[in-house]
Amino acid sequence: MQEKKYKAVCFGEVLWDIFPGEQRRIGGAPFNVAYHLFKMGLDVEMISSVGDDELGHELLQKINNWKIPTDHIQVTEEHPTSTVIASVDENNDAHYDIVENVAWDFIETTPENQKVLSNADALVFGTLAARNEKSKSTLFQLLEVSSYNVFDINLREPYYDIRIINELLHKTQLAKFNKAELRMVLDFFKKEYKDEKDSIRYLQDQFGIREIIVSKGSKGALYAHEDQFYLYPTIPVEVKDTVGSGDSFLAGFLSKRLQKEASAHEIMAQAVSLGAFITSQEGACPEYTQEDFFTFKGKHELSALSF
Ligand SMILES: OC[C@H]1O[C@](O)(CO)[C@@H](O)[C@@H]1O
């Protein structure tokens, strides 16, 4: 019997990260997730927009070369392709200066977008693409069509607004935070931070979200599914850079989570392994094969930590 192919739709930014020395790499958190989901063998669709300019054509060409569908990446003459000035500091932490009023700030709602979601297993999105009214309104329409909404909070200074995060959380089935984001969001809601368990329970109750992921950097990652908690360690690797490491973690997670029969252990082992594998390479979307990844994964046995 042929294995069922799951399908994820990623909504939001696709862009060029410009690193020191004018080195350009494709990026955008939702695109990075789409890239790794595709590598894991899922069907993916990216809903975004690029400018009708050289950078936009080059982006589309690169995505096409990877064989990732570009049918729902709109091309606009009105706004330029997105560029981000990216830098990595001495702690290997990435910083982004995200130019405004770019093509993906103006993603149109189209009947095709809505249709593609009607047979998708997940919709992945973040806060950044909701910074402009136009893309925000498209996103909110898509959230109504999809039944498994995956919100990777991904706060990017200064482009977030707690009222929008609040509205998005109400439409979410699975939310992912890093530790700093979790504390910031609780702070916004004037909820005192006690510990992770208490914070997660608060968010689950407040927003009716059953599944929450908290990534804790070198301390591992925590997955809460209703009242079950699973804490997994990180795999120690020589860090090349952390650009897109959270995105690859999420893609690993979803590639298993969408298979209804996968256990929490299988889901988290895939997530942690893909995150570490990408962190040990340069950039958010390095070239690799499934075999490369499974060889890496096979070398690192993982078991849950007590929590
Ligand atoms: O999406 C905003 C920024 O975040 C990243 O996706 C990494 O997670 C960068 O590639 C991009 O510039």
CSV table of C-alpha atoms and ligand atoms in Angstrom, one decimal:
chain,number,residue,atom,x,y,z
A,1,MET,CA,0.0,0.0,0.0
A,2,GLN,CA,1.3,3.4,-0.9
A,3,GLU,CA,2.0,5.7,2.2
A,4,LYS,CA,-0.4,8.6,2.4
A,5,LYS,CA,1.2,11.9,1.6
A,6,TYR,CA,0.4,14.6,4.0
A,7,LYS,CA,0.1,18.2,2.8
A,8,ALA,CA,1.1,21.4,4.6
A,9,VAL,CA,0.5,25.0,3.5
A,10,CYS,CA,2.9,27.6,4.7
A,11,PHE,CA,1.8,31.2,4.7
A,12,GLY,CA,3.9,34.3,4.9
A,13,GLU,CA,7.4,35.6,4.1
A,14,VAL,CA,9.8,34.3,1.5
A,15,LEU,CA,12.8,36.5,1.1
A,16,TRP,CA,16.5,37.0,0.7
A,17,ASP,CA,18.5,37.2,3.9
A,18,ILE,CA,21.6,39.3,3.1
A,19,PHE,CA,24.5,38.4,5.3
A,20,PRO,CA,27.7,40.5,5.7
A,21,GLY,CA,29.8,40.5,2.5
A,22,GLU,CA,26.6,40.7,0.5
A,23,GLN,CA,26.1,37.0,0.7
A,24,ARG,CA,22.5,36.2,-0.1
A,25,ARG,CA,20.5,33.2,1.1
A,26,ILE,CA,16.8,32.3,0.7
A,27,GLY,CA,14.9,32.6,4.0
A,28,GLY,CA,11.7,33.5,5.7
A,29,ALA,CA,10.5,31.4,8.6
A,30,PRO,CA,7.4,29.9,6.9
A,31,PHE,CA,9.4,29.2,3.7
A,32,ASN,CA,12.1,27.5,5.7
A,33,VAL,CA,9.4,25.2,7.2
A,34,ALA,CA,8.1,24.5,3.8
A,35,TYR,CA,11.6,23.7,2.5
A,36,HIS,CA,12.3,21.1,5.2
A,37,LEU,CA,8.8,19.6,5.1
A,38,PHE,CA,9.3,19.1,1.4
A,39,LYS,CA,12.7,17.4,2.1
A,40,MET,CA,10.9,15.1,4.5
A,41,GLY,CA,8.6,14.0,1.7
A,42,LEU,CA,5.4,16.0,2.4
A,43,ASP,CA,3.4,17.8,-0.2
A,44,VAL,CA,3.8,21.5,0.5
A,45,GLU,CA,2.4,24.8,-0.9
A,46,MET,CA,3.8,28.2,-0.1
A,47,ILE,CA,1.3,31.1,-0.1
A,48,SER,CA,3.4,34.3,-0.4
A,49,SER,CA,4.3,37.1,-2.8
A,50,VAL,CA,7.4,38.3,-4.5
A,51,GLY,CA,8.1,41.4,-6.6
A,52,ASP,CA,8.2,41.4,-10.4
A,53,ASP,CA,11.9,42.2,-10.2
A,54,GLU,CA,15.2,40.4,-10.6
A,55,LEU,CA,15.4,39.3,-7.0
A,56,GLY,CA,11.8,37.9,-7.2
A,57,HIS,CA,12.5,36.0,-10.4
A,58,GLU,CA,15.7,34.6,-8.9
A,59,LEU,CA,13.8,33.4,-5.8
A,60,LEU,CA,11.1,31.7,-7.9
A,61,GLN,CA,13.8,30.1,-10.0
A,62,LYS,CA,15.6,28.7,-7.0
A,63,ILE,CA,12.4,27.4,-5.4
A,64,ASN,CA,11.4,25.8,-8.7
A,65,ASN,CA,14.9,24.2,-9.0
A,66,TRP,CA,14.2,22.5,-5.7
A,67,LYS,CA,10.9,21.3,-7.2
A,68,ILE,CA,8.9,23.0,-4.5
A,69,PRO,CA,5.6,24.3,-6.0
A,70,THR,CA,5.4,28.0,-6.6
A,71,ASP,CA,1.8,28.2,-7.9
A,72,HIS,CA,0.6,30.2,-4.9
A,73,ILE,CA,3.5,32.6,-4.7
A,74,GLN,CA,2.0,35.7,-6.2
A,75,VAL,CA,4.1,38.1,-8.3
A,76,THR,CA,3.4,41.8,-8.0
A,77,GLU,CA,4.6,44.9,-9.8
A,78,GLU,CA,3.5,47.1,-6.9
A,79,HIS,CA,6.0,46.0,-4.2
A,80,PRO,CA,9.6,44.8,-4.2
A,81,THR,CA,10.8,41.3,-3.3
A,82,SER,CA,11.7,41.2,0.4
A,83,THR,CA,15.2,41.5,1.6
A,84,VAL,CA,16.5,41.2,5.2
A,85,ILE,CA,19.8,42.4,6.5
A,86,ALA,CA,20.8,39.5,8.6
A,87,SER,CA,23.8,39.2,11.0
A,88,VAL,CA,25.0,36.6,13.4
A,89,ASP,CA,26.6,37.7,16.7
A,90,GLU,CA,29.5,36.2,18.7
A,91,ASN,CA,27.0,33.9,20.4
A,92,ASN,CA,25.8,32.6,17.0
A,93,ASP,CA,22.5,34.3,17.6
A,94,ALA,CA,20.9,35.7,14.5
A,95,HIS,CA,19.5,39.3,14.1
A,96,TYR,CA,17.3,40.5,11.3
A,97,ASP,CA,16.5,44.0,9.9
A,98,ILE,CA,13.4,43.3,8.0
A,99,VAL,CA,12.6,45.9,5.3
A,100,GLU,CA,8.9,47.0,5.2
A,101,ASN,CA,6.3,47.3,2.5
A,102,VAL,CA,7.6,44.4,0.6
A,103,ALA,CA,5.6,42.0,-1.6
A,104,TRP,CA,4.6,39.5,1.1
A,105,ASP,CA,3.1,42.4,3.1
A,106,PHE,CA,0.4,42.4,0.4
A,107,ILE,CA,-0.6,38.8,-0.1
A,108,GLU,CA,-4.0,38.8,-1.8
A,109,THR,CA,-6.8,36.5,-0.9
A,110,THR,CA,-7.6,34.3,-4.0
A,111,PRO,CA,-10.1,31.5,-4.5
A,112,GLU,CA,-7.1,29.2,-5.3
A,113,ASN,CA,-5.5,29.9,-1.9
A,114,GLN,CA,-8.7,29.0,-0.2
A,115,LYS,CA,-9.1,25.9,-2.3
A,116,VAL,CA,-5.6,24.6,-1.6
A,117,LEU,CA,-6.3,24.7,2.1
A,118,SER,CA,-9.5,22.7,1.9
A,119,ASN,CA,-7.5,19.5,1.4
A,120,ALA,CA,-4.4,20.4,3.5
A,121,ASP,CA,-3.5,18.8,6.8
A,122,ALA,CA,-1.9,21.9,8.3
A,123,LEU,CA,-1.5,25.7,7.9
A,124,VAL,CA,1.8,27.1,9.2
A,125,PHE,CA,2.1,30.8,9.9
A,126,GLY,CA,3.8,33.4,12.2
A,127,THR,CA,3.4,36.9,13.5
A,128,LEU,CA,5.6,38.7,10.9
A,129,ALA,CA,3.3,38.3,7.9
A,130,ALA,CA,0.5,39.8,10.0
A,131,ARG,CA,2.3,43.1,10.4
A,132,ASN,CA,0.5,44.6,7.4
A,133,GLU,CA,-3.3,44.9,7.2
A,134,LYS,CA,-3.5,43.3,3.7
A,135,SER,CA,-1.6,40.0,4.5
A,136,LYS,CA,-3.2,39.9,7.9
A,137,SER,CA,-6.7,39.9,6.5
A,138,THR,CA,-5.7,37.2,4.0
A,139,LEU,CA,-4.3,35.1,6.8
A,140,PHE,CA,-7.4,35.4,8.9
A,141,GLN,CA,-9.5,34.3,6.0
A,142,LEU,CA,-7.3,31.2,5.5
A,143,LEU,CA,-7.4,30.4,9.2
A,144,GLU,CA,-11.1,29.9,8.9
A,145,VAL,CA,-10.7,27.3,6.1
A,146,SER,CA,-8.0,25.3,7.7
A,147,SER,CA,-8.6,22.9,10.6
A,148,TYR,CA,-5.1,22.5,12.0
A,149,ASN,CA,-3.5,25.9,12.4
A,150,VAL,CA,0.1,25.9,13.5
A,151,PHE,CA,1.3,29.2,14.9
A,152,ASP,CA,5.1,29.6,15.2
A,153,ILE,CA,5.1,32.8,17.2
A,154,ASN,CA,8.5,33.9,15.9
A,155,LEU,CA,8.5,37.4,17.4
A,156,ARG,CA,10.6,39.7,15.2
A,157,GLU,CA,11.2,43.2,16.7
A,158,PRO,CA,9.4,45.5,16.3
A,159,TYR,CA,6.8,43.8,14.2
A,160,TYR,CA,4.3,42.4,16.5
A,161,ASP,CA,1.2,43.5,18.2
A,162,ILE,CA,-0.2,41.8,21.2
A,163,ARG,CA,-3.8,42.3,20.0
A,164,ILE,CA,-3.0,40.4,16.9
A,165,ILE,CA,-1.1,37.6,18.7
A,166,ASN,CA,-4.2,37.3,21.0
A,167,GLU,CA,-6.5,36.9,18.0
A,168,LEU,CA,-4.2,34.5,16.3
A,169,LEU,CA,-3.9,32.3,19.4
A,170,HIS,CA,-7.6,32.0,19.5
A,171,LYS,CA,-7.5,30.4,16.0
A,172,THR,CA,-4.6,28.1,16.8
A,173,GLN,CA,-4.4,24.3,17.4
A,174,LEU,CA,-0.6,24.1,17.9
A,175,ALA,CA,1.5,27.0,19.1
A,176,LYS,CA,5.3,27.1,19.2
A,177,PHE,CA,7.3,29.5,21.4
A,178,ASN,CA,10.9,29.9,22.5
A,179,LYS,CA,11.5,30.6,26.1
A,180,ALA,CA,11.8,34.3,25.7
A,181,GLU,CA,8.7,34.5,23.6
A,182,LEU,CA,6.7,32.5,26.2
A,183,ARG,CA,7.7,34.9,28.9
A,184,MET,CA,7.0,38.0,26.7
A,185,VAL,CA,3.6,36.7,25.8
A,186,LEU,CA,2.6,35.9,29.4
A,187,ASP,CA,3.9,39.4,30.3
A,188,PHE,CA,1.7,40.9,27.7
A,189,PHE,CA,-1.3,39.1,29.2
A,190,LYS,CA,-0.3,40.2,32.7
A,191,LYS,CA,0.1,36.6,33.8
A,192,GLU,CA,2.9,36.1,36.3
A,193,TYR,CA,5.5,33.6,35.1
A,194,LYS,CA,5.9,30.7,37.6
A,195,ASP,CA,7.3,27.9,35.5
A,196,GLU,CA,6.8,26.3,32.1
A,197,LYS,CA,4.0,23.9,33.1
A,198,ASP,CA,2.0,26.6,34.7
A,199,SER,CA,2.5,28.9,31.7
A,200,ILE,CA,1.5,26.2,29.2
A,201,ARG,CA,-1.6,25.3,31.2
A,202,TYR,CA,-2.6,29.0,31.3
A,203,LEU,CA,-2.3,29.3,27.5
A,204,GLN,CA,-4.1,26.0,27.0
A,205,ASP,CA,-7.0,27.2,29.1
A,206,GLN,CA,-7.1,30.8,27.9
A,207,PHE,CA,-7.0,29.9,24.2
A,208,GLY,CA,-8.3,26.4,24.0
A,209,ILE,CA,-5.0,25.2,22.5
A,210,ARG,CA,-4.3,21.5,23.0
A,211,GLU,CA,-0.7,21.4,21.8
A,212,ILE,CA,2.1,23.7,22.8
A,213,ILE,CA,5.9,23.5,22.0
A,214,VAL,CA,8.5,25.5,24.0
A,215,SER,CA,12.0,25.4,22.6
A,216,LYS,CA,14.6,25.9,25.3
A,217,GLY,CA,17.8,26.3,23.3
A,218,SER,CA,20.5,24.1,24.7
A,219,LYS,CA,18.1,22.9,27.4
A,220,GLY,CA,16.0,21.0,24.9
A,221,ALA,CA,12.4,21.3,23.8
A,222,LEU,CA,9.1,20.7,25.6
A,223,TYR,CA,6.0,19.4,24.0
A,224,ALA,CA,2.7,19.5,25.8
A,225,HIS,CA,-0.3,17.6,24.3
A,226,GLU,CA,-3.3,18.3,26.5
A,227,ASP,CA,-2.0,17.3,30.0
A,228,GLN,CA,0.9,15.2,28.8
A,229,PHE,CA,4.4,16.8,28.8
A,230,TYR,CA,7.4,15.5,26.8
A,231,LEU,CA,10.8,17.0,27.4
A,232,TYR,CA,13.6,16.1,25.0
A,233,PRO,CA,17.3,17.1,25.1
A,234,THR,CA,19.1,18.9,22.2
A,235,ILE,CA,21.7,16.9,20.3
A,236,PRO,CA,25.1,18.5,20.9
A,237,VAL,CA,26.6,19.6,17.5
A,238,GLU,CA,29.1,22.1,16.4
A,239,VAL,CA,26.9,25.1,15.7
A,240,LYS,CA,27.5,26.7,12.2
A,241,ASP,CA,24.7,29.2,12.8
A,242,THR,CA,21.2,29.2,14.3
A,243,VAL,CA,19.5,30.8,11.4
A,244,GLY,CA,16.3,28.8,10.8
A,245,SER,CA,17.0,26.2,13.4
A,246,GLY,CA,13.6,26.7,15.0
A,247,ASP,CA,12.0,26.4,11.6
A,248,SER,CA,13.7,23.1,10.8
A,249,PHE,CA,12.7,21.8,14.3
A,250,LEU,CA,9.1,22.6,13.5
A,251,ALA,CA,9.2,21.0,10.1
A,252,GLY,CA,10.7,17.8,11.7
A,253,PHE,CA,7.9,17.9,14.3
A,254,LEU,CA,5.1,18.3,11.8
A,255,SER,CA,6.5,15.7,9.4
A,256,LYS,CA,5.7,13.1,12.1
A,257,ARG,CA,2.9,14.8,13.9
A,258,LEU,CA,0.7,14.8,10.8
A,259,GLN,CA,1.0,11.0,10.6
A,260,LYS,CA,-1.8,10.3,13.0
A,261,GLU,CA,-0.2,7.0,14.2
A,262,ALA,CA,3.2,8.6,15.2
A,263,SER,CA,4.1,8.6,19.0
A,264,ALA,CA,5.2,11.6,20.9
A,265,HIS,CA,8.7,10.0,21.0
A,266,GLU,CA,8.8,9.7,17.2
A,267,ILE,CA,7.6,13.2,16.8
A,268,MET,CA,10.1,14.8,19.2
A,269,ALA,CA,13.0,12.7,18.0
A,270,GLN,CA,12.4,13.8,14.4
A,271,ALA,CA,12.0,17.5,15.5
A,272,VAL,CA,15.1,17.6,17.7
A,273,SER,CA,17.2,15.7,15.1
A,274,LEU,CA,16.3,17.9,12.2
A,275,GLY,CA,16.8,21.1,14.3
A,276,ALA,CA,20.3,19.9,15.3
A,277,PHE,CA,21.2,18.7,11.8
A,278,ILE,CA,20.4,22.1,10.3
A,279,THR,CA,22.2,24.0,13.1
A,280,SER,CA,25.3,22.1,12.2
A,281,GLN,CA,25.2,23.5,8.7
A,282,GLU,CA,25.3,27.0,7.2
A,283,GLY,CA,22.0,28.8,6.6
A,284,ALA,CA,18.4,27.9,7.0
A,285,CYS,CA,18.0,25.9,3.8
A,286,PRO,CA,21.2,23.9,3.1
A,287,GLU,CA,21.2,21.3,0.4
A,288,TYR,CA,20.8,17.8,1.8
A,289,THR,CA,19.1,14.5,1.1
A,290,GLN,CA,16.8,12.4,3.3
A,291,GLU,CA,19.5,9.9,3.5
A,292,ASP,CA,22.0,12.5,4.9
A,293,PHE,CA,19.4,13.4,7.5
A,294,PHE,CA,18.6,9.8,8.5
A,295,THR,CA,22.3,8.9,8.8
A,296,PHE,CA,22.7,11.9,11.2
A,297,LYS,CA,19.6,10.9,13.1
A,298,GLY,CA,20.7,7.3,13.4
A,299,LYS,CA,23.9,8.3,15.1
A,300,HIS,CA,22.0,10.1,17.9
A,301,GLU,CA,19.7,8.0,20.1
A,302,LEU,CA,17.3,10.2,22.0
A,303,SER,CA,15.2,9.6,25.1
A,304,ALA,CA,12.8,11.8,27.0
A,305,LEU,CA,14.1,13.6,30.1
A,306,SER,CA,12.0,13.6,33.2
A,307,PHE,CA,9.8,16.6,33.6
B,1,LIG,O1,11.2,35.4,8.7
B,1,LIG,C1,12.0,36.3,9.3
B,1,LIG,C2,13.4,35.9,9.4
B,1,LIG,O2,13.4,34.7,10.1
B,1,LIG,C3,14.1,33.7,9.4
B,1,LIG,O3,13.2,33.0,8.6
B,1,LIG,C4,14.8,32.7,10.3
B,1,LIG,O4,13.9,32.1,11.1
B,1,LIG,C5,15.0,34.5,8.4
B,1,LIG,O5,15.3,33.7,7.3
B,1,LIG,C6,14.2,35.7,8.1
B,1,LIG,O6,14.9,36.7,7.7
